mmCIF file of C-alpha atoms (C1' of nucleotides) in Angstrom:
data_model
loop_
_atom_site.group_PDB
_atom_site.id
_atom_site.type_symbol
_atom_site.label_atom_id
_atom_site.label_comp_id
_atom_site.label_asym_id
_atom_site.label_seq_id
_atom_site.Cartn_x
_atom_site.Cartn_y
_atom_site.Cartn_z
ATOM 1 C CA UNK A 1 -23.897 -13.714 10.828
ATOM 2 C CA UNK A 2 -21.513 -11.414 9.298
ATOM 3 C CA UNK A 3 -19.593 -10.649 12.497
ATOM 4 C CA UNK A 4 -19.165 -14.195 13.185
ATOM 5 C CA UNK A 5 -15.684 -15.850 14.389
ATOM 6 C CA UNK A 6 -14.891 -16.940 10.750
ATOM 7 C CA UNK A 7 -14.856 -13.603 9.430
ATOM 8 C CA UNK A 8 -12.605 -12.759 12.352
ATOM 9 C CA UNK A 9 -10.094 -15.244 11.845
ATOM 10 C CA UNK A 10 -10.315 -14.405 7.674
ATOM 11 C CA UNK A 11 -9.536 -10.725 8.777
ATOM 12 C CA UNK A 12 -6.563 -11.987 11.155
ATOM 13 C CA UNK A 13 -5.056 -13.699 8.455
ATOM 14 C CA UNK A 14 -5.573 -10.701 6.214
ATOM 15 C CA UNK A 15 -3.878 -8.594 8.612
ATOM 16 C CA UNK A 16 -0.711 -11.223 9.320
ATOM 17 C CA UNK A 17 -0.377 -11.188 5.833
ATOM 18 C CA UNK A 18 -0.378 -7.618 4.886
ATOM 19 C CA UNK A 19 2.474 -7.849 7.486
ATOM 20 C CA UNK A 20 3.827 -10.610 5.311
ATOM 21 C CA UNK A 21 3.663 -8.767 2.126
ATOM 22 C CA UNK A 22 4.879 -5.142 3.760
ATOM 23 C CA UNK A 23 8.019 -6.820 4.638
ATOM 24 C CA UNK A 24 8.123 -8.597 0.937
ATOM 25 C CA UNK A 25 7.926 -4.719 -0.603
ATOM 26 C CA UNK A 26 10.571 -3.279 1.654
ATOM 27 C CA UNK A 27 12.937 -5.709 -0.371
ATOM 28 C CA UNK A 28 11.735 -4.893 -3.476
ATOM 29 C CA UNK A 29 11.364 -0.866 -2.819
ATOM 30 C CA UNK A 30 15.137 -1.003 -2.888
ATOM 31 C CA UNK A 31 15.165 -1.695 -6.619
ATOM 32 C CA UNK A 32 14.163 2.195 -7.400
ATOM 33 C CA UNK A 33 11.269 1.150 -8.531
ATOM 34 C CA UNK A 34 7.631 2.258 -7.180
ATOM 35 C CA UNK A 35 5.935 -0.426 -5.904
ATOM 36 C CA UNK A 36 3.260 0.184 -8.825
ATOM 37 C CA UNK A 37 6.077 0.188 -11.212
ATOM 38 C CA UNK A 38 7.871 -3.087 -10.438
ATOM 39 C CA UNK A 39 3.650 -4.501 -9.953
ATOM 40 C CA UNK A 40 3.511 -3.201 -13.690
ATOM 41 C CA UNK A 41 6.932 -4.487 -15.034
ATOM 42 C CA UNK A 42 5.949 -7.924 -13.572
ATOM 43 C CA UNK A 43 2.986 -8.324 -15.712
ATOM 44 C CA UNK A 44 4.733 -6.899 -18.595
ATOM 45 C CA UNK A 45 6.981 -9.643 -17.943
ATOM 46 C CA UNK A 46 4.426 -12.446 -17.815
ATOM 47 C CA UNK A 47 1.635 -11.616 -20.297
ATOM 48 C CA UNK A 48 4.203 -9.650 -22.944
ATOM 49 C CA UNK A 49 3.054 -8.494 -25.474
ATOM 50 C CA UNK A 50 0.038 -7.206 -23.952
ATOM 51 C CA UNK A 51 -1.591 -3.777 -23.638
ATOM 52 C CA UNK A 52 -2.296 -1.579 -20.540
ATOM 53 C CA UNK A 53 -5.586 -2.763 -20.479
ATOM 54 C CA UNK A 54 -4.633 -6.599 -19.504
ATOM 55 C CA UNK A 55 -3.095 -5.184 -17.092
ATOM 56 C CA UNK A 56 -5.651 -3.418 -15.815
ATOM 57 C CA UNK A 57 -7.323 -6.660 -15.400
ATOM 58 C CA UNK A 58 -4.645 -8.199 -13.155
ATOM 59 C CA UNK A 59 -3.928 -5.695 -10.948
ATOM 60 C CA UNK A 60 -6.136 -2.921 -9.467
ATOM 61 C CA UNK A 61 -4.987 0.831 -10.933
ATOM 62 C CA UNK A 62 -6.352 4.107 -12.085
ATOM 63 C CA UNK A 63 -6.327 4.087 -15.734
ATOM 64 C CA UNK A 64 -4.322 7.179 -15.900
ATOM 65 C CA UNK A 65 -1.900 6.353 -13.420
ATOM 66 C CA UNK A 66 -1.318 3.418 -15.220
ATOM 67 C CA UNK A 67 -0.616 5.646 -18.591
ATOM 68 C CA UNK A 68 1.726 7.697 -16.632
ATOM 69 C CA UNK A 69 3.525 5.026 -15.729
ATOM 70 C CA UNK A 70 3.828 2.861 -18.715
ATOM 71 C CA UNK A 71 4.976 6.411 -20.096
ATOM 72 C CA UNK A 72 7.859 6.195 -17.600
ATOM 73 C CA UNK A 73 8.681 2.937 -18.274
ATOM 74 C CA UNK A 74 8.955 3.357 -22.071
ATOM 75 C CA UNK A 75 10.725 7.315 -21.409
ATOM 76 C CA UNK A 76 13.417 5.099 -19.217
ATOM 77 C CA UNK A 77 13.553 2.208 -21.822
ATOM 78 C CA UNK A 78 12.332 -0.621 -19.819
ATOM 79 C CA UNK A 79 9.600 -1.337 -21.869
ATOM 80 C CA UNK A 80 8.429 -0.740 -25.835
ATOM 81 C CA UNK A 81 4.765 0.053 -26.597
ATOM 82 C CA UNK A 82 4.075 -0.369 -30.183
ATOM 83 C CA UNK A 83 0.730 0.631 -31.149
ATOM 84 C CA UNK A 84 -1.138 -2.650 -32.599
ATOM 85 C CA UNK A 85 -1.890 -3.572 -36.147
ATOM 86 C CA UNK A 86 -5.106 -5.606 -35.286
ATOM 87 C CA UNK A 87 -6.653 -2.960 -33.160
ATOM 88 C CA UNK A 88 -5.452 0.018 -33.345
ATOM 89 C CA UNK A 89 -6.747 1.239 -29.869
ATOM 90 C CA UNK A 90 -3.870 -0.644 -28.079
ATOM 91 C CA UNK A 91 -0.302 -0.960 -27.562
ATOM 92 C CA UNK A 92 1.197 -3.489 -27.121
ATOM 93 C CA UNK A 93 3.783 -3.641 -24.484
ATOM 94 C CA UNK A 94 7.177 -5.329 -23.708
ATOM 95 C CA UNK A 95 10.264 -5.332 -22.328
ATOM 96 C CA UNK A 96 13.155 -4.261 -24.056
ATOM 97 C CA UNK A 97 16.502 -5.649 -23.456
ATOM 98 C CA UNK A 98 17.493 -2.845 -20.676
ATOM 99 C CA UNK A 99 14.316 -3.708 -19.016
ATOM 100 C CA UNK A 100 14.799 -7.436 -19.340
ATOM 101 C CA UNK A 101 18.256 -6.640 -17.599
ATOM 102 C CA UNK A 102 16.402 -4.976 -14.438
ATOM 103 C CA UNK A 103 13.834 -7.444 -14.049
ATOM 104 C CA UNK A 104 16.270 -9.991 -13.430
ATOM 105 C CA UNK A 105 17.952 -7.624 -10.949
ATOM 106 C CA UNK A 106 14.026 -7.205 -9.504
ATOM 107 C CA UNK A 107 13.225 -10.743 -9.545
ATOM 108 C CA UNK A 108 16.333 -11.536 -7.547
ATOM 109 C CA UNK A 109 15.350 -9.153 -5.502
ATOM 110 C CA UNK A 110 11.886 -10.359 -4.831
ATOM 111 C CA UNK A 111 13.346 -14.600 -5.041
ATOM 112 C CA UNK A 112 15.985 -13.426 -2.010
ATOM 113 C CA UNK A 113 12.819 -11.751 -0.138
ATOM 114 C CA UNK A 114 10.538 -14.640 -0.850
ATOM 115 C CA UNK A 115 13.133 -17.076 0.084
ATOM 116 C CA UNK A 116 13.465 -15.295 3.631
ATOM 117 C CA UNK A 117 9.938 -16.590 4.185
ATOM 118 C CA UNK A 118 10.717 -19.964 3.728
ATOM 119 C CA UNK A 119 14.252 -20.596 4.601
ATOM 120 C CA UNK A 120 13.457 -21.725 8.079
ATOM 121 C CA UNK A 121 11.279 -24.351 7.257
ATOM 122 C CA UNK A 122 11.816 -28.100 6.742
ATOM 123 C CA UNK A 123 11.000 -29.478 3.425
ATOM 124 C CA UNK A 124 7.664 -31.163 4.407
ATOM 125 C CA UNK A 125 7.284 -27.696 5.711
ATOM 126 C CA UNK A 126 7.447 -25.650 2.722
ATOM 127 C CA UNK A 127 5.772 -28.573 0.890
ATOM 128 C CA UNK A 128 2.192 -27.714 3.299
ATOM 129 C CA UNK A 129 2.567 -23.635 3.135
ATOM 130 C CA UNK A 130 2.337 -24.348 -0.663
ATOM 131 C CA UNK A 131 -0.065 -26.430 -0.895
ATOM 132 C CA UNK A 132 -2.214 -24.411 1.771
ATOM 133 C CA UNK A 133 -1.191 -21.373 -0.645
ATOM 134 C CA UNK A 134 -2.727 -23.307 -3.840
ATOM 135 C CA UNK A 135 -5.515 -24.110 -2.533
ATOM 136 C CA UNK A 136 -6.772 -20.644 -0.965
ATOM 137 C CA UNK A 137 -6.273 -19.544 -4.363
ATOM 138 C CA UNK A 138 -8.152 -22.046 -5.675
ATOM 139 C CA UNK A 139 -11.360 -21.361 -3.388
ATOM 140 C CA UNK A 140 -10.835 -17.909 -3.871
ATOM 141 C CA UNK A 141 -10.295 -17.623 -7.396
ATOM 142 C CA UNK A 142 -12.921 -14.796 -8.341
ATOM 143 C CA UNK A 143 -11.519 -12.699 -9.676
ATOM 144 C CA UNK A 144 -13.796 -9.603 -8.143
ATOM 145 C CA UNK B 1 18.510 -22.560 -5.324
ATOM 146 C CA UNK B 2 16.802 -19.041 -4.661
ATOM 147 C CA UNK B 3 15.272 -19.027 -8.059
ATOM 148 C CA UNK B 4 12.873 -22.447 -7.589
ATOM 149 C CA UNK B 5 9.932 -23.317 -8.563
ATOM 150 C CA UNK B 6 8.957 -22.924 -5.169
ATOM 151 C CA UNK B 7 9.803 -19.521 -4.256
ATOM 152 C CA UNK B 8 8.061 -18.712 -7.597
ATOM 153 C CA UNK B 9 4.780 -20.137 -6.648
ATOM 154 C CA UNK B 10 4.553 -18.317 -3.100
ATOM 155 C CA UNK B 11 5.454 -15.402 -5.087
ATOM 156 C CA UNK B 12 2.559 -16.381 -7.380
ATOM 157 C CA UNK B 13 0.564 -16.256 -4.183
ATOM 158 C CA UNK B 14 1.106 -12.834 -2.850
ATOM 159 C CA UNK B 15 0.230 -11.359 -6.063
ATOM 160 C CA UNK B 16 -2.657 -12.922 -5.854
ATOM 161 C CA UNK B 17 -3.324 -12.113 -2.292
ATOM 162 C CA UNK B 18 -2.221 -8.868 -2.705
ATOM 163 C CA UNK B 19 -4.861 -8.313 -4.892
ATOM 164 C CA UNK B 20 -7.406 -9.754 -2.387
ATOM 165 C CA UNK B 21 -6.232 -7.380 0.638
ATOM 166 C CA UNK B 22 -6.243 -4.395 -2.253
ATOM 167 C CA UNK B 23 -10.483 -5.656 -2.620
ATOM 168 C CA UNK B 24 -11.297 -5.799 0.721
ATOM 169 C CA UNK B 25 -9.176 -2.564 0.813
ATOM 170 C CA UNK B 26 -11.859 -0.743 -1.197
ATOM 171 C CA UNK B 27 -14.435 -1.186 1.186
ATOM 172 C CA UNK B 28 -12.762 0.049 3.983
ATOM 173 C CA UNK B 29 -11.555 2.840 2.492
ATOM 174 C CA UNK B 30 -15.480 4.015 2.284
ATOM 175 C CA UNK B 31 -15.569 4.571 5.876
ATOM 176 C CA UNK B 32 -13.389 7.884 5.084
ATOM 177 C CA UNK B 33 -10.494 6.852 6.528
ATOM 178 C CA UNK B 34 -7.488 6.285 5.084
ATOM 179 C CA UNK B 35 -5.635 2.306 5.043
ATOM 180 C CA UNK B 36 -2.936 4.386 7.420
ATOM 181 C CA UNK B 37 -5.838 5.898 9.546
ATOM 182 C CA UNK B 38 -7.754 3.002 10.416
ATOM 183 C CA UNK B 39 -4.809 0.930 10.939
ATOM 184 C CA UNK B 40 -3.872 3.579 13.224
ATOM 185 C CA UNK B 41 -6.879 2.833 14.824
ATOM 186 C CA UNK B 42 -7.202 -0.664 14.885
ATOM 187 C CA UNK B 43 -4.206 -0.480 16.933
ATOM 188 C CA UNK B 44 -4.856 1.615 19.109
ATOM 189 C CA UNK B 45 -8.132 0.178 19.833
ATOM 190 C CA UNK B 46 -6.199 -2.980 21.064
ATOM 191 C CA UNK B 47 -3.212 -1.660 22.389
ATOM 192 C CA UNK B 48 -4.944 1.067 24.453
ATOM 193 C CA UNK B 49 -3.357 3.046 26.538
ATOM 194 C CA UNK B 50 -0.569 3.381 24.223
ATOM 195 C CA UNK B 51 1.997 5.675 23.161
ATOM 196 C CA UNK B 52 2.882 6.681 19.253
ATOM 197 C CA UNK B 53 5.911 4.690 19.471
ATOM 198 C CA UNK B 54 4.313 1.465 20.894
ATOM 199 C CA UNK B 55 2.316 1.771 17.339
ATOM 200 C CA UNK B 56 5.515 2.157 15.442
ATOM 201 C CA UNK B 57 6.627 -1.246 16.881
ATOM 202 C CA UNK B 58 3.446 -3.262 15.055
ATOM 203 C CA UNK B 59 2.853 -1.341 11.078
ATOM 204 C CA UNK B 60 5.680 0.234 9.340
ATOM 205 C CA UNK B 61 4.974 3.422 9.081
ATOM 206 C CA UNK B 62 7.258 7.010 9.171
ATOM 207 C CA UNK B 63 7.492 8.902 12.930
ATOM 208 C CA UNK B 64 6.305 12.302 11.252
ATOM 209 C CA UNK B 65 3.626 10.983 9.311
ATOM 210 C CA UNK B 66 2.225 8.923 12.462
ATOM 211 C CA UNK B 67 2.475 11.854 14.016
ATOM 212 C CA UNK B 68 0.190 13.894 11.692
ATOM 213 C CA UNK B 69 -2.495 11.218 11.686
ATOM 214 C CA UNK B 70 -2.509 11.390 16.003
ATOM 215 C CA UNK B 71 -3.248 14.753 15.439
ATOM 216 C CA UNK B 72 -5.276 14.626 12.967
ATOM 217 C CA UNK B 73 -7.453 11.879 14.963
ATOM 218 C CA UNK B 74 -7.052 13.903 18.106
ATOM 219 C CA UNK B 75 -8.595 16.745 15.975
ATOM 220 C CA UNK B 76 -11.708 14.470 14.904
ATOM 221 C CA UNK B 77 -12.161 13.903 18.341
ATOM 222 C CA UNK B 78 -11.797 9.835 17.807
ATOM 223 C CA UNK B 79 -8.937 9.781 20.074
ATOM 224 C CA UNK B 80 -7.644 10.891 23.093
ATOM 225 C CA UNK B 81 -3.971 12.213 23.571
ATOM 226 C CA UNK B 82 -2.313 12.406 27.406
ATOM 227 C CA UNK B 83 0.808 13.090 28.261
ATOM 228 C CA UNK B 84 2.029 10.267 30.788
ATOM 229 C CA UNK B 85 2.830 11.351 34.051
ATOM 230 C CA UNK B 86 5.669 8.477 34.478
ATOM 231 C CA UNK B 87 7.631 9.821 31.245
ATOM 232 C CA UNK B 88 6.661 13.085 29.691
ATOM 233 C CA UNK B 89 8.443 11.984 26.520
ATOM 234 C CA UNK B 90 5.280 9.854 25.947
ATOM 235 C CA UNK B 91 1.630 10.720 25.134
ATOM 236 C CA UNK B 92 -0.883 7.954 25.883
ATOM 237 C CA UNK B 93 -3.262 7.576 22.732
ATOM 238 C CA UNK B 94 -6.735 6.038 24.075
ATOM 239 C CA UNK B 95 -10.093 5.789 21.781
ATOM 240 C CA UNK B 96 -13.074 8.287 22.497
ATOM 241 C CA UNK B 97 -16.044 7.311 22.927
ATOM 242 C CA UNK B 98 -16.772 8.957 19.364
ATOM 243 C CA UNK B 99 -13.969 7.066 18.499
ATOM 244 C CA UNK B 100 -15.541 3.553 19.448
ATOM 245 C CA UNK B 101 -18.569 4.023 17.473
ATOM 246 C CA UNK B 102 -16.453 5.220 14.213
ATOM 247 C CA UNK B 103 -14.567 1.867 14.878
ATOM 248 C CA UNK B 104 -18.347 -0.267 15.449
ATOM 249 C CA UNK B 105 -18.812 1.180 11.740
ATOM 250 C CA UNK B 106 -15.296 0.690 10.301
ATOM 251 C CA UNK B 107 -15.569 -2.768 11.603
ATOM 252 C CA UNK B 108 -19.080 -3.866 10.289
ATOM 253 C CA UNK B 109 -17.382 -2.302 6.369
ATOM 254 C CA UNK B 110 -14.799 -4.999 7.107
ATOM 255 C CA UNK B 111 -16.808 -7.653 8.284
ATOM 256 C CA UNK B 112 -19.270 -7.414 4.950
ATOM 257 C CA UNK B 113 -15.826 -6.995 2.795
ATOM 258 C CA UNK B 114 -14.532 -10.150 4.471
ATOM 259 C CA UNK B 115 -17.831 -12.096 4.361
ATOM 260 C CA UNK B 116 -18.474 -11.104 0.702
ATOM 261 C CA UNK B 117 -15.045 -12.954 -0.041
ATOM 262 C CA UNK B 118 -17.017 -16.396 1.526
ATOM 263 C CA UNK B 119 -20.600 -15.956 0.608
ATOM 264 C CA UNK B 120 -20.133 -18.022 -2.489
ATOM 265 C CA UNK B 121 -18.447 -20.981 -0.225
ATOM 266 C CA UNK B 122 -20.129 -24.294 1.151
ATOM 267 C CA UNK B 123 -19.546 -24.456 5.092
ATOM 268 C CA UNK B 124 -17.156 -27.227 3.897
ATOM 269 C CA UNK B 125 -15.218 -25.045 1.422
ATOM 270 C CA UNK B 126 -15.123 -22.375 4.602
ATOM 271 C CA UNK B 127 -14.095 -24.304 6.678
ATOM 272 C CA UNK B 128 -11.182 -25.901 4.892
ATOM 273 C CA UNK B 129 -9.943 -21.722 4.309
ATOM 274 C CA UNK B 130 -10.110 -21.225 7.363
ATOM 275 C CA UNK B 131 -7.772 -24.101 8.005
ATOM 276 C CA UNK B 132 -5.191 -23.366 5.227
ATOM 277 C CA UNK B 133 -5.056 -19.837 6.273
ATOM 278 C CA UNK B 134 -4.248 -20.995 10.739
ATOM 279 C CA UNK B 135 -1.950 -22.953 8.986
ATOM 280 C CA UNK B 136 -0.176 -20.550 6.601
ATOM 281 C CA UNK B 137 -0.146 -18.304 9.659
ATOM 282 C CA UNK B 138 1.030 -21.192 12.020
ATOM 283 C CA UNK B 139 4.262 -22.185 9.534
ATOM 284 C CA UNK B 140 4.894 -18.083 9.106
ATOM 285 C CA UNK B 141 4.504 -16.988 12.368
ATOM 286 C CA UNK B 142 7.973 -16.898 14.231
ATOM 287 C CA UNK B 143 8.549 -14.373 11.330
ATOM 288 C CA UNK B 144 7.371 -10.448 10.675
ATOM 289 C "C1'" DT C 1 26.708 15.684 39.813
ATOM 290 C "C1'" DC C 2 26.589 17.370 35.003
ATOM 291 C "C1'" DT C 3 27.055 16.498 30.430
ATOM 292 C "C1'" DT C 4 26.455 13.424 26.626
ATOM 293 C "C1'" DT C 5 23.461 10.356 24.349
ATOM 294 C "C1'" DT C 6 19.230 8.445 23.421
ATOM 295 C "C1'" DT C 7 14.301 8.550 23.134
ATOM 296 C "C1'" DA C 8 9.628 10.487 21.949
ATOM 297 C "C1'" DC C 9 7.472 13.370 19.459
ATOM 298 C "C1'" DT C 10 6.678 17.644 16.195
ATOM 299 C "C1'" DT C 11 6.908 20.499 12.201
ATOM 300 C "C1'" DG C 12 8.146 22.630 7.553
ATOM 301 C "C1'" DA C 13 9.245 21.580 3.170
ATOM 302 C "C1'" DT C 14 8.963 18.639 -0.355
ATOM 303 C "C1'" DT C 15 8.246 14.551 -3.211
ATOM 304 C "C1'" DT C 16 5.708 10.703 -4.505
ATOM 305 C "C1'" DT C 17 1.660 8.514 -5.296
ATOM 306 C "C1'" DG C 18 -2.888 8.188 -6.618
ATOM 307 C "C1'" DT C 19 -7.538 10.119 -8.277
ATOM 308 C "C1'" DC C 20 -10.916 12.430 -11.191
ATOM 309 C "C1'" DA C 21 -12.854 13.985 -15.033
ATOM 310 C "C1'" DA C 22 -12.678 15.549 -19.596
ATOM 311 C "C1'" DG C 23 -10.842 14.573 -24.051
ATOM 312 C "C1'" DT C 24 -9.172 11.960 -28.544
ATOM 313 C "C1'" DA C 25 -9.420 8.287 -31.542
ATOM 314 C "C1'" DA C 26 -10.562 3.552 -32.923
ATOM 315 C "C1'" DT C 27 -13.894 -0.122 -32.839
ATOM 316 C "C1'" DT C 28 -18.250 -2.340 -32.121
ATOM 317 C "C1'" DT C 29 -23.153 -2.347 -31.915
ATOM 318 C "C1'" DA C 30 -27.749 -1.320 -33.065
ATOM 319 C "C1'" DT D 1 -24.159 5.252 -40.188
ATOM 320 C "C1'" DA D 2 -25.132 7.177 -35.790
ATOM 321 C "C1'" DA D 3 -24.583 5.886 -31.076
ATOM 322 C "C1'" DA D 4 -22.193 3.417 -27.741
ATOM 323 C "C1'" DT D 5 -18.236 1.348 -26.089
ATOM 324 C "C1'" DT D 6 -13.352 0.651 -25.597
ATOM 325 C "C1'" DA D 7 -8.356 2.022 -25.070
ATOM 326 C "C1'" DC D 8 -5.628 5.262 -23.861
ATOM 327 C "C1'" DT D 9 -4.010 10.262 -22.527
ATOM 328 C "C1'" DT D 10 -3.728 14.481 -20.076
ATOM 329 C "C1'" DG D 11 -4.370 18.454 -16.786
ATOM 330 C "C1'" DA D 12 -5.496 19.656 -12.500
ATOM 331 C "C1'" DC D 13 -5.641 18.151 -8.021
ATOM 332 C "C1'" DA D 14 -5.502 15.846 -3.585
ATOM 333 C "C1'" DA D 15 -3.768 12.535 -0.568
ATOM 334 C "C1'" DA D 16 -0.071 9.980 1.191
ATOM 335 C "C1'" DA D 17 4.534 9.534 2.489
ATOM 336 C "C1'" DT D 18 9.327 11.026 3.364
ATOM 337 C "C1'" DC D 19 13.192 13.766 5.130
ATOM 338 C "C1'" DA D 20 15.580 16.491 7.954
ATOM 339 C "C1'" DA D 21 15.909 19.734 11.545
ATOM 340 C "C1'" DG D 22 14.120 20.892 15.887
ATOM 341 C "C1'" DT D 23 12.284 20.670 21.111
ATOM 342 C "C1'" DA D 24 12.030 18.525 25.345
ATOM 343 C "C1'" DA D 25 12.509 14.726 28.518
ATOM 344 C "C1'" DA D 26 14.899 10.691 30.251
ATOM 345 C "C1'" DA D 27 18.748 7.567 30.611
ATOM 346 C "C1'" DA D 28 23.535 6.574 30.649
ATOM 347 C "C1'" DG D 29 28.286 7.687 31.393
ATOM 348 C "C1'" DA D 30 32.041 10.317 33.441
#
DNA sequence: TCTTTTTACTTGATTTTGTCAAGTAATTTA
DNA sequence: TAAATTACTTGACAAAATCAAGTAAAAAGA
């Protein structure tokens, strides 16, 4: 039944690790970035050059707030958006060198954060949270 | 080093997760309260009595804005607000009963959220979650 | 004691963040 | 080639969150 005790302990992990990932932001909030941007510059980062739409299918975000902030980003000179050739719809996205500069001020950030996590732990240690990690997203992997 | 492998994969992870919590997110969020809201609630349903600032000490959250939800609940008539006799510094926050039944509902829309991410699982495949997340939880715990 | 500091909470003003719906233009489909 | 779909933008809002200044009570220090 839906109420049953696994759903409970599913939803007590889900709130430890809200807790988890609240504490993760803090860290990163102190970039000046909005959590949404730094989200944003992150996939930039990884999928470059891609448009707003692939990012749309990573992370969940209004369409237009998305287009405000990609706006931002490209108005500060983090990113370029250069309208493609192939498809003329989309703009492609990247960073530029500025924002290539700040994202390895933000991923420093987020490692130092991350590492907090994990400093405590022994090596087997870490070795099990990871491989626990792996493979809830490997029975998870829906992508809803 | 801070930059490893390792710290990137957990990082890998709670994008991934955050994106899970955002999902399940959704659903509450149809109950017509906001995430800060029913938070609110869900601690106050276990911490009951309680004061504002006993909240403070479990989800991040500003003093003013806190405050505004209280009142805001206390308006709804979901909870109840007394000052305490031992310190009148303190008002003890309790659930109506109006406010029980709005947290029966809010708590069926996040059982079905929760159960919809493990319909598609074999009791083995469950079960084995279940285990990775007590232990992700265990290894974390002494933190947050 | 009394007076200074700390604690608990409130409120006004404001900013930030996020949503909705309507609109433009390019591409795909029927 | 008309209709539908896709990618993105924008204006108008609404909701969420922050900040700082304020009141009142309690605790701590002299």
């Amino acid at each position: 039944m839906i109420s049953s005790n696994i759903v409970h302990e599913i939803r007590a992990f889900n709130r430890f690790y809200t807790n988890v990932i609240a504490v993760l932001d803090q860290d990163v909030l102190k970039s000046n970035f909005s959590l949404a941007e730094a989200r944003v510059l992150f996939e930039i980062e990884r999928l470059q050059p891609c448009s707003a739409r692939k990012i749309m299918e990573v992370i969940i975000i209004d369409e237009g707030y998305l287009s405000r902030i990609v706006k931002k980003l490209v108005a500060k000179n983090y990113i370029t958006k250069i309208r493609s050739d192939h498809d003329k719809r989309l703009y492609l996205l990247k960073l530029s060198a500025s924002g290539v500069r700040q994202m390895r001020r933000l991923d420093e950030l987020a490692n130092q954060a991350t590492f907090g996590l994990i400093e405590r732990l022994t090596a087997d240690q870490t070795k099990t949270l990871l491989e626990n990690m792996q493979h809830i997203q490997n029975l998870l992997n829906f992508k809803t």
